[in-house]
Coordinates of N, CA and C in Angstrom, one line a residue:
M294 N 6.8 -16.6 -14.6 CA 6.3 -15.5 -14.0 C 6.9 -14.1 -14.1
T295 N 6.1 -13.0 -14.5 CA 6.7 -11.4 -14.6 C 7.6 -11.0 -13.6
N296 N 8.9 -10.8 -14.0 CA 9.7 -9.9 -12.8 C 9.3 -8.0 -12.7
Y297 N 8.5 -8.1 -11.8 CA 7.6 -6.9 -11.9 C 9.0 -5.4 -11.4
Q298 N 10.1 -6.3 -10.5 CA 11.1 -5.3 -10.2 C 11.9 -4.6 -11.7
L299 N 12.0 -5.5 -12.5 CA 12.6 -4.9 -13.6 C 11.5 -4.0 -14.5
K300 N 10.0 -4.0 -14.7 CA 9.5 -3.6 -15.4 C 9.5 -2.1 -14.7
T301 N 9.7 -2.0 -13.1 CA 9.4 -0.4 -12.7 C 10.9 -0.1 -13.3
D302 N 12.2 -0.6 -13.5 CA 13.6 -0.3 -14.1 C 13.1 0.4 -15.0
E303 N 12.5 -0.3 -16.1 CA 12.1 0.3 -17.4 C 11.4 1.2 -17.4
I304 N 10.4 1.5 -16.5 CA 9.4 2.7 -16.7 C 10.5 4.1 -16.1
I305 N 11.1 3.7 -15.1 CA 12.2 4.9 -14.3 C 12.9 5.0 -15.4
N306 N 13.6 4.3 -16.1 CA 15.0 4.5 -16.9 C 14.1 5.1 -18.3
G307 N 12.9 5.4 -18.3 CA 12.2 6.2 -19.5 C 11.9 7.3 -19.3
L308 N 11.9 7.4 -17.8 CA 11.3 8.8 -17.6 C 11.8 10.4 -18.0
T309 N 11.0 11.1 -18.2 CA 11.7 12.5 -18.7 C 11.2 13.6 -17.3
G310 N 11.7 14.2 -17.0 CA 11.0 15.3 -15.9 C 11.0 14.6 -14.6
V311 N 10.5 15.2 -13.7 CA 10.2 14.5 -12.5 C 8.2 14.5 -12.5
P312 N 7.9 13.0 -12.9 CA 6.3 13.1 -13.1 C 5.4 13.1 -11.4
R313 N 4.4 13.1 -11.4 CA 3.6 13.3 -10.4 C 3.1 11.7 -10.1
L314 N 3.5 11.0 -9.3 CA 2.6 9.8 -8.7 C 1.8 9.6 -7.5
L315 N 0.9 9.3 -7.5 CA -0.1 9.4 -6.6 C 0.0 7.5 -6.4
L316 N 0.4 7.5 -5.0 CA 0.9 6.5 -4.2 C 0.1 6.1 -3.0
H317 N -0.9 5.1 -3.3 CA -1.7 4.5 -2.1 C -0.7 3.9 -1.2
C318 N -1.0 4.2 0.0 CA -0.1 3.8 1.1 C -1.1 3.1 2.3
C319 N -0.8 1.9 2.5 CA -1.3 1.3 3.8 C -0.6 1.4 5.2
C320 N 0.6 1.9 5.3 CA 0.8 2.3 6.7 C 2.2 2.7 6.4
A321 N 2.9 3.0 7.5 CA 4.0 3.9 7.7 C 5.2 2.9 7.1
P322 N 5.2 2.0 7.9 CA 6.3 0.7 7.5 C 6.6 0.5 6.4
C323 N 5.5 -0.1 5.6 CA 5.6 -0.6 4.7 C 5.8 0.7 3.4
S324 N 5.5 1.9 3.8 CA 5.5 3.2 2.9 C 7.3 3.4 3.1
S325 N 7.5 3.2 4.4 CA 9.1 3.8 4.3 C 9.9 3.4 3.3
Y326 N 10.2 2.4 2.8 CA 11.2 1.8 2.0 C 10.8 2.3 0.4
V327 N 9.5 2.1 0.2 CA 9.1 2.6 -0.9 C 8.8 4.3 -1.1
L328 N 8.3 4.8 -0.3 CA 8.7 6.1 -0.3 C 10.3 6.7 -0.7
D329 N 11.2 6.1 0.1 CA 12.8 6.6 0.0 C 13.2 6.1 -1.6
Y330 N 12.5 5.2 -2.2 CA 13.3 4.9 -3.4 C 12.3 5.3 -4.6
L331 N 10.7 5.6 -4.4 CA 10.4 6.7 -5.6 C 10.6 7.7 -5.3
A332 N 10.8 8.7 -4.2 CA 11.0 9.8 -4.4 C 12.2 10.2 -4.8
E333 N 13.3 9.1 -5.5 CA 14.4 9.7 -6.1 C 13.9 10.1 -7.3
Y334 N 12.8 9.6 -8.0 CA 12.4 9.6 -9.3 C 11.0 10.8 -9.5
F335 N 10.3 10.4 -8.6 CA 8.9 11.0 -8.5 C 8.6 12.3 -7.7
D336 N 7.6 13.0 -7.8 CA 7.1 14.1 -6.9 C 5.8 13.2 -6.5
I337 N 6.0 12.8 -5.1 CA 4.8 12.0 -4.8 C 3.6 12.3 -3.8
T338 N 2.5 11.9 -4.2 CA 1.5 12.4 -3.0 C 1.4 11.0 -2.3
A339 N 1.3 10.8 -0.9 CA 1.0 9.3 -0.5 C -0.6 9.6 -0.3
F340 N -1.4 8.8 -0.9 CA -2.3 8.4 -0.3 C -3.0 7.6 0.6
F341 N -3.2 7.9 1.9 CA -4.2 6.9 3.0 C -5.4 6.7 2.7
Y342 N -5.6 5.5 2.1 CA -6.8 5.2 2.0 C -7.2 3.8 2.1
N343 N -8.1 3.1 3.7 CA -7.6 2.0 3.8 C -8.9 1.8 4.8
P344 N -10.1 1.7 4.1 CA -11.6 1.4 4.3 C -11.2 -0.3 5.4
N345 N -10.4 -1.1 4.9 CA -10.2 -2.5 5.3 C -9.6 -2.5 7.0
I346 N -9.4 -1.2 7.4 CA -8.8 -1.1 8.6 C -10.2 -0.8 9.7
T347 N -11.1 -1.9 10.0 CA -12.1 -2.0 10.8 C -11.9 -1.5 12.5
E348 N -11.0 -0.6 13.2 CA -11.1 -0.2 14.1 C -10.7 1.3 14.0
N349 N -11.3 2.4 14.2 CA -11.1 3.7 14.0 C -10.0 4.3 14.8
D350 N -9.6 3.9 15.9 CA -8.3 4.1 16.6 C -7.3 3.6 15.8
E351 N -7.5 2.5 15.5 CA -5.9 1.8 14.6 C -5.6 2.1 13.4
Y352 N -6.8 3.0 12.6 CA -7.0 3.8 11.4 C -6.1 4.9 11.6
E353 N -6.6 5.7 12.7 CA -6.0 6.8 12.9 C -4.3 6.6 13.6
K354 N -3.9 5.8 14.1 CA -2.8 5.3 14.5 C -2.0 5.5 13.2
R355 N -2.3 4.8 12.2 CA -1.3 4.2 11.4 C -1.3 5.8 10.4
K356 N -2.3 6.4 10.6 CA -2.4 7.3 9.5 C -1.4 8.4 9.9
A357 N -1.2 8.3 11.5 CA -0.4 9.5 12.2 C 1.1 9.2 12.0
E358 N 1.5 7.7 12.4 CA 2.8 7.4 11.8 C 3.2 7.7 10.5
L359 N 2.4 7.6 9.2 CA 2.8 7.8 8.1 C 2.7 9.2 7.7
K360 N 2.4 10.0 8.6 CA 2.6 11.7 8.3 C 3.9 12.1 9.1
R361 N 4.1 11.4 10.3 CA 5.0 11.7 11.2 C 6.2 11.1 10.1
Y362 N 6.2 10.1 9.7 CA 7.4 9.8 8.9 C 7.9 10.4 7.7
I363 N 6.9 11.1 6.9 CA 6.9 11.7 6.1 C 7.8 13.1 6.4
S364 N 7.2 13.8 7.7 CA 7.6 15.2 8.0 C 8.9 15.0 8.2
E365 N 9.2 13.8 9.2 CA 10.7 13.5 9.7 C 11.6 13.2 8.8
R366 N 11.4 12.6 7.9 CA 12.4 12.3 6.3 C 12.5 13.3 5.4
T367 N 13.4 13.2 5.2 CA 14.2 14.1 4.0 C 14.7 13.5 2.6
F368 N 13.5 13.7 1.7 CA 13.5 13.0 0.2 C 13.8 14.2 -0.6
R369 N 14.4 13.6 -2.1 CA 15.1 14.1 -2.8 C 13.9 15.1 -3.8
Y370 N 13.0 14.5 -3.9 CA 11.5 15.3 -4.6 C 10.6 15.2 -3.5
P371 N 9.5 16.3 -3.6 CA 8.6 16.5 -2.4 C 7.6 15.3 -2.5
V372 N 7.2 15.3 -1.0 CA 6.3 14.1 -0.7 C 5.5 14.8 0.0
S373 N 4.1 14.8 -0.5 CA 2.9 15.3 0.5 C 1.9 13.9 0.7
V374 N 1.0 14.3 1.4 CA 0.0 13.4 2.3 C -1.6 13.8 2.0
I375 N -2.2 12.9 1.2 CA -3.9 12.8 1.1 C -4.3 12.1 2.1
D376 N -5.4 12.2 2.8 CA -6.1 11.4 3.9 C -7.0 11.2 3.2
G377 N -7.6 10.0 2.7 CA -8.7 9.6 1.9 C -9.8 9.2 3.0
D378 N -11.2 9.2 2.6 CA -12.5 9.2 3.5 C -12.2 7.9 4.0
Y379 N -12.7 8.0 5.5 CA -12.3 7.0 6.1 C -13.9 5.8 6.2
S380 N -14.2 5.0 5.2 CA -15.8 4.4 4.9 C -15.6 2.7 5.7
P381 N -15.4 2.3 6.7 CA -15.1 0.8 6.9 C -16.5 -0.1 6.0
Q382 N -17.2 0.6 6.0 CA -18.7 0.0 5.1 C -18.2 -0.5 4.0
L383 N -17.8 0.0 3.3 CA -17.3 -0.3 1.9 C -16.5 -1.6 1.9
F384 N -15.6 -1.9 3.1 CA -15.1 -3.4 3.4 C -16.0 -4.1 3.4
Y385 N -16.7 -4.0 4.4 CA -17.6 -5.1 4.9 C -18.4 -5.4 3.7
D386 N -18.9 -4.5 3.0 CA -19.5 -4.5 1.9 C -19.0 -5.7 0.9
I387 N -17.3 -5.7 0.5 CA -17.2 -6.6 -0.7 C -16.9 -7.9 0.4
A388 N -16.9 -7.6 1.7 CA -16.5 -8.9 2.4 C -17.7 -10.1 2.7
S389 N -18.4 -9.2 2.4 CA -20.0 -9.9 2.8 C -19.9 -11.3 2.0
G390 N -20.2 -12.4 2.8 CA -20.4 -13.6 2.1 C -18.8 -14.3 2.0
R391 N -17.7 -13.6 2.2 CA -16.7 -14.1 2.3 C -15.8 -13.8 3.5
E392 N -16.8 -14.1 4.6 CA -15.9 -13.5 5.8 C -15.0 -15.1 6.3
E393 N -15.7 -16.2 5.6 CA -14.7 -17.7 6.6 C -13.4 -17.9 5.4
L394 N -13.4 -17.2 4.5 CA -12.2 -17.4 3.0 C -10.9 -17.4 4.2
P395 N -10.4 -17.7 3.7 CA -8.7 -18.0 4.2 C -7.9 -16.5 3.3
E396 N -6.9 -15.8 4.7 CA -6.2 -14.8 4.2 C -5.5 -15.1 2.9
G397 N -5.3 -14.2 1.9 CA -4.7 -13.8 0.9 C -5.2 -14.5 -0.7
G398 N -6.6 -14.9 0.0 CA -7.5 -15.3 -1.3 C -8.4 -13.9 -2.0
E399 N -9.6 -14.4 -2.5 CA -10.2 -13.6 -3.3 C -11.1 -12.3 -2.1
R400 N -11.2 -12.4 -0.8 CA -11.5 -11.5 -0.1 C -10.6 -10.4 -0.2
C401 N -9.0 -10.7 0.1 CA -8.1 -10.1 0.0 C -7.8 -9.1 -1.5
F402 N -8.3 -10.0 -2.3 CA -8.1 -9.5 -4.2 C -9.2 -8.5 -4.1
L403 N -10.0 -8.7 -3.4 CA -11.2 -7.4 -3.8 C -10.9 -6.1 -2.7
C404 N -10.4 -6.4 -1.8 CA -9.7 -5.3 -0.9 C -8.6 -4.5 -1.8
Y405 N -7.7 -5.4 -2.5 CA -6.8 -4.7 -3.2 C -7.5 -3.6 -4.0
N406 N -8.0 -4.2 -4.8 CA -9.0 -3.8 -5.7 C -9.9 -2.3 -5.3
L407 N -10.3 -2.6 -4.0 CA -11.0 -1.7 -3.4 C -10.2 -0.2 -3.2
R408 N -9.3 -0.8 -3.0 CA -7.8 0.5 -2.6 C -7.6 1.0 -3.8
L409 N -7.3 -0.4 -4.7 CA -6.5 0.7 -5.9 C -7.1 1.2 -7.1
E410 N -8.7 0.9 -7.0 CA -9.6 1.6 -7.8 C -9.7 3.1 -7.3
K411 N -9.5 3.4 -5.9 CA -10.1 4.9 -5.6 C -8.9 5.6 -6.0
T412 N -7.7 4.9 -5.9 CA -6.4 5.8 -5.8 C -6.4 5.9 -7.4
A413 N -6.6 5.0 -8.4 CA -6.8 5.2 -9.8 C -8.1 6.7 -10.2
Q414 N -9.3 6.7 -9.7 CA -9.8 7.4 -9.5 C -9.4 8.7 -9.1
L415 N -8.6 9.0 -8.2 CA -8.3 9.9 -8.0 C -6.8 10.8 -9.0
A416 N -6.2 9.5 -9.2 CA -5.0 10.1 -9.8 C -5.7 10.5 -11.7
Q417 N -6.7 9.9 -12.0 CA -7.4 10.3 -13.3 C -8.2 11.9 -12.7
E418 N -8.8 12.3 -11.8 CA -9.4 13.5 -11.2 C -8.3 14.5 -11.4
K419 N -7.1 14.2 -10.7 CA -6.0 14.9 -10.5 C -5.0 15.4 -11.5
D420 N -5.5 14.5 -12.5 CA -4.2 14.2 -13.6 C -2.8 14.2 -13.0
Y421 N -2.8 13.3 -12.4 CA -1.8 12.3 -12.3 C -0.9 11.6 -13.3
D422 N 0.2 11.5 -13.1 CA 1.3 11.0 -14.3 C 1.1 9.3 -14.3
Y423 N 1.3 9.3 -12.7 CA 1.4 7.3 -12.4 C 0.1 7.4 -11.1
F424 N -0.2 6.0 -11.0 CA -0.6 5.7 -9.6 C 0.1 4.2 -9.3
C425 N 0.1 4.0 -8.1 CA 0.6 2.8 -7.7 C 0.6 2.5 -6.3
T426 N 0.9 1.7 -5.5 CA 0.9 1.0 -4.2 C 1.9 0.5 -3.7
T427 N 1.7 0.8 -2.5 CA 3.1 0.2 -1.6 C 2.6 -1.1 -1.1
L428 N 1.3 -1.7 -1.4 CA 1.1 -3.3 -1.2 C 2.1 -4.4 -1.2
S429 N 2.6 -4.2 -2.2 CA 3.6 -5.5 -2.5 C 5.2 -5.4 -2.1
V430 N 5.3 -4.3 -1.0 CA 6.5 -4.6 -0.2 C 6.1 -6.0 0.9
S431 N 5.0 -6.2 1.0 CA 4.7 -7.3 2.1 C 4.9 -8.4 1.5
P432 N 5.6 -9.1 2.1 CA 5.4 -10.9 2.1 C 4.4 -11.3 1.9
H433 N 3.2 -11.0 2.8 CA 2.2 -11.4 2.9 C 1.0 -11.3 1.6
K434 N 1.5 -10.2 0.5 CA 0.5 -9.7 -0.6 C 0.9 -9.9 -1.8
N435 N 0.3 -10.4 -2.4 CA 0.1 -11.2 -3.9 C 0.8 -10.0 -4.8
A436 N 1.9 -10.1 -5.1 CA 2.5 -9.0 -6.3 C 1.7 -9.3 -7.5
Q437 N 1.8 -10.4 -7.8 CA 1.1 -10.7 -9.5 C -0.2 -10.2 -9.4
K438 N -1.3 -10.8 -8.4 CA -2.6 -10.1 -8.5 C -2.4 -8.6 -8.3
L439 N -1.8 -7.9 -7.7 CA -1.8 -6.5 -7.2 C -1.4 -5.9 -8.7
N440 N -0.3 -6.3 -9.9 CA -0.5 -5.4 -10.6 C -1.1 -6.2 -11.9
E441 N -1.7 -7.0 -11.8 CA -3.1 -7.3 -12.7 C -4.1 -6.6 -12.7
L442 N -4.2 -6.4 -11.5 CA -5.5 -5.3 -11.3 C -4.9 -4.0 -11.6
G443 N -3.8 -3.3 -11.1 CA -3.3 -2.2 -11.5 C -3.1 -2.2 -13.1
G444 N -2.9 -3.1 -14.0 CA -2.7 -2.7 -15.4 C -4.5 -2.8 -15.9
A445 N -5.5 -3.4 -15.1 CA -6.5 -3.1 -15.7 C -7.3 -1.9 -15.5
L446 N -6.8 -1.4 -14.3 CA -7.4 -0.1 -14.0 C -6.9 1.1 -14.6
E447 N -5.2 0.5 -15.0 CA -4.9 1.5 -16.1 C -5.7 1.7 -17.4
K448 N -6.0 0.8 -17.9 CA -6.9 0.8 -19.0 C -8.4 1.6 -19.1
Q449 N -8.8 1.4 -17.8 CA -10.2 1.6 -17.6 C -10.1 3.1 -17.1
Y450 N -9.3 3.9 -16.5 CA -9.1 5.2 -16.2 C -8.2 6.2 -16.8
G451 N -7.2 5.3 -17.8 CA -6.4 5.9 -18.5 C -5.0 6.6 -17.8
V452 N -4.7 6.3 -16.8 CA -3.8 7.0 -15.8 C -2.7 5.5 -15.9
P453 N -1.3 5.9 -16.5 CA -0.3 4.6 -16.4 C -0.2 4.0 -14.9
Y454 N 0.0 2.8 -14.7 CA 0.2 2.2 -13.4 C 1.8 1.6 -13.3
L455 N 1.9 1.7 -12.0 CA 3.8 1.7 -12.1 C 3.6 0.4 -11.8
Y456 N 4.3 -0.5 -12.6 CA 3.9 -1.8 -12.1 C 5.5 -1.8 -11.3
S457 N 5.2 -2.8 -10.3 CA 6.3 -2.8 -9.1 C 6.1 -4.2 -8.3
D458 N 7.1 -4.7 -7.7 CA 7.2 -5.5 -6.6 C 8.2 -4.9 -5.9
F459 N 7.8 -4.2 -4.7 CA 9.1 -3.5 -3.7 C 9.3 -4.3 -2.8
K460 N 8.9 -5.6 -2.5 CA 9.9 -6.8 -1.9 C 10.9 -7.1 -2.3
K461 N 11.3 -7.1 -3.6 CA 12.4 -7.2 -4.2 C 13.8 -6.2 -4.1
R462 N 14.9 -6.8 -4.1 CA 16.0 -6.1 -4.0 C 16.2 -5.8 -2.0
N463 N 15.7 -6.4 -1.6 CA 15.8 -6.4 0.0 C 14.6 -5.0 0.1
G464 N 13.4 -4.9 -0.2 CA 12.7 -3.7 0.0 C 12.4 -3.8 1.5
Y465 N 11.4 -5.5 1.5 CA 11.1 -5.4 2.9 C 12.1 -5.5 4.0
K466 N 13.4 -5.6 3.7 CA 14.1 -5.7 4.9 C 14.6 -4.4 5.0
R467 N 14.6 -3.8 4.2 CA 14.7 -2.3 4.5 C 13.9 -1.6 4.6
S468 N 12.5 -2.0 5.0 CA 11.6 -1.4 5.7 C 11.0 -1.7 6.9
I469 N 12.1 -2.8 7.4 CA 12.1 -3.1 8.9 C 13.3 -2.1 9.7
E470 N 14.3 -2.2 8.8 CA 15.2 -1.2 9.1 C 14.8 0.3 9.4
L471 N 14.0 0.9 8.7 CA 13.7 2.1 8.4 C 12.7 2.4 9.8
S472 N 11.9 1.3 10.3 CA 10.9 0.9 11.0 C 11.6 1.3 12.3
A473 N 12.7 0.8 12.5 CA 13.5 0.8 13.3 C 14.2 2.1 14.0
E474 N 14.7 2.7 13.0 CA 15.4 3.7 12.9 C 14.5 5.1 13.4
Y475 N 13.4 5.0 12.9 CA 12.3 5.8 12.9 C 11.4 5.7 14.2
G476 N 11.3 4.5 14.8 CA 10.5 3.8 15.9 C 9.3 3.7 15.5
L477 N 9.1 3.2 14.3 CA 7.7 3.4 13.2 C 6.7 2.3 14.4
Y478 N 5.5 2.3 14.2 CA 4.7 1.5 14.6 C 4.1 0.3 13.7
R479 N 4.6 -0.7 14.2 CA 4.4 -2.2 13.2 C 3.5 -2.9 13.8
Q480 N 2.5 -2.8 13.0 CA 1.3 -3.8 13.5 C 1.4 -5.3 13.0
N481 N 0.8 -6.1 13.5 CA 0.9 -7.4 13.1 C -0.2 -8.1 12.5
Y482 N -1.3 -7.4 11.9 CA -2.1 -7.7 11.0 C -2.3 -6.3 10.1
C483 N -2.9 -7.1 8.8 CA -3.1 -5.9 7.6 C -4.1 -4.9 8.2
G484 N -4.9 -5.0 8.8 CA -6.1 -4.1 9.4 C -7.3 -4.4 9.5
C485 N -7.7 -5.4 9.0 CA -9.5 -5.9 8.8 C -9.5 -7.0 10.1
I486 N -10.7 -7.1 10.3 CA -11.3 -7.9 11.2 C -10.8 -8.9 11.6
Y487 N -10.8 -10.0 10.3 CA -10.6 -11.0 9.8 C -8.9 -11.4 10.0
S488 N -8.3 -10.1 9.6 CA -6.8 -10.7 9.7 C -6.2 -10.6 11.0
K489 N -7.1 -9.7 11.5 CA -6.7 -9.8 13.6 C -7.1 -10.7 14.0
R490 N -8.1 -11.2 14.0 CA -8.6 -12.8 14.4 C -7.5 -13.7 14.0
L491 N -7.0 -14.0 13.2 CA -5.9 -15.0 12.4 C -5.1 -14.7 13.4
S492 N -4.4 -13.4 13.6 CA -3.3 -12.9 14.0 C -3.6 -13.3 15.4
E493 N -4.5 -13.1 16.4 CA -4.7 -13.6 17.5 C -4.7 -14.9 17.6
K494 N -5.2 -15.8 17.0 CA -5.3 -17.2 17.0 C -3.8 -18.0 17.0
E495 N -3.1 -16.9 15.8 CA -1.7 -17.5 15.8 C -1.1 -17.4 17.1
K496 N -1.0 -16.5 17.8 CA -0.5 -15.6 18.8 C -1.0 -16.9 19.9
N497 N -2.1 -17.1 20.3 CA -2.4 -17.9 21.4 C -2.2 -19.2 21.1
S498 N -1.7 -19.7 19.6 CA -1.1 -21.0 19.7 C 0.3 -21.1 20.0
E499 N 1.0 -20.3 19.5 CA 2.4 -20.3 20.1 C 2.5 -20.5 21.8
K500 N 1.4 -20.0 22.5 CA 1.6 -20.0 24.0 C 1.6 -21.2 24.7
L501 N 0.6 -22.0 23.9 CA 0.4 -23.6 24.1 C 1.5 -24.3 23.9

């Protein structure tokens, strides 16, 4: 299996200047470590695009926390934010007929691609040097699949994908530490209604 952290190292070691990176961000906790790490090498635009979040209040809360973290944290190179369109129907469309599939399977892969493709499209439109996502920092996300999708979109849109597995080298652990340090809201489900139902079911089971 490919060690995507080593691929990140290779890309970073080959950089000249400070390239512009469009980084899809799913939430403040996952983004915290990734932004700290990558802002040592890139001029980053954090792209908050998450139509999978199926409740507006939850969406706004996660977006606000990301913006707060970026405003309070000092980075080596600039970090700005773009707010993507909130279009939950796009997620429902890809989930249609797959509502009962288990978490971490085909429905999730389609969700990865939905968010990554929008990032790649914007990266092409705005002439970014690289695009990437914070999703791989989570132990619940399939880094192999994320990188496969990113590689395919790189070929389709002509913008280099930053291959990565941000949970490596204690990335996830560091995200928990930064979340505590900055008092970040940490949700207990990925955002979609199906993951929320599973989280609630598991929580209720623990009470029995």
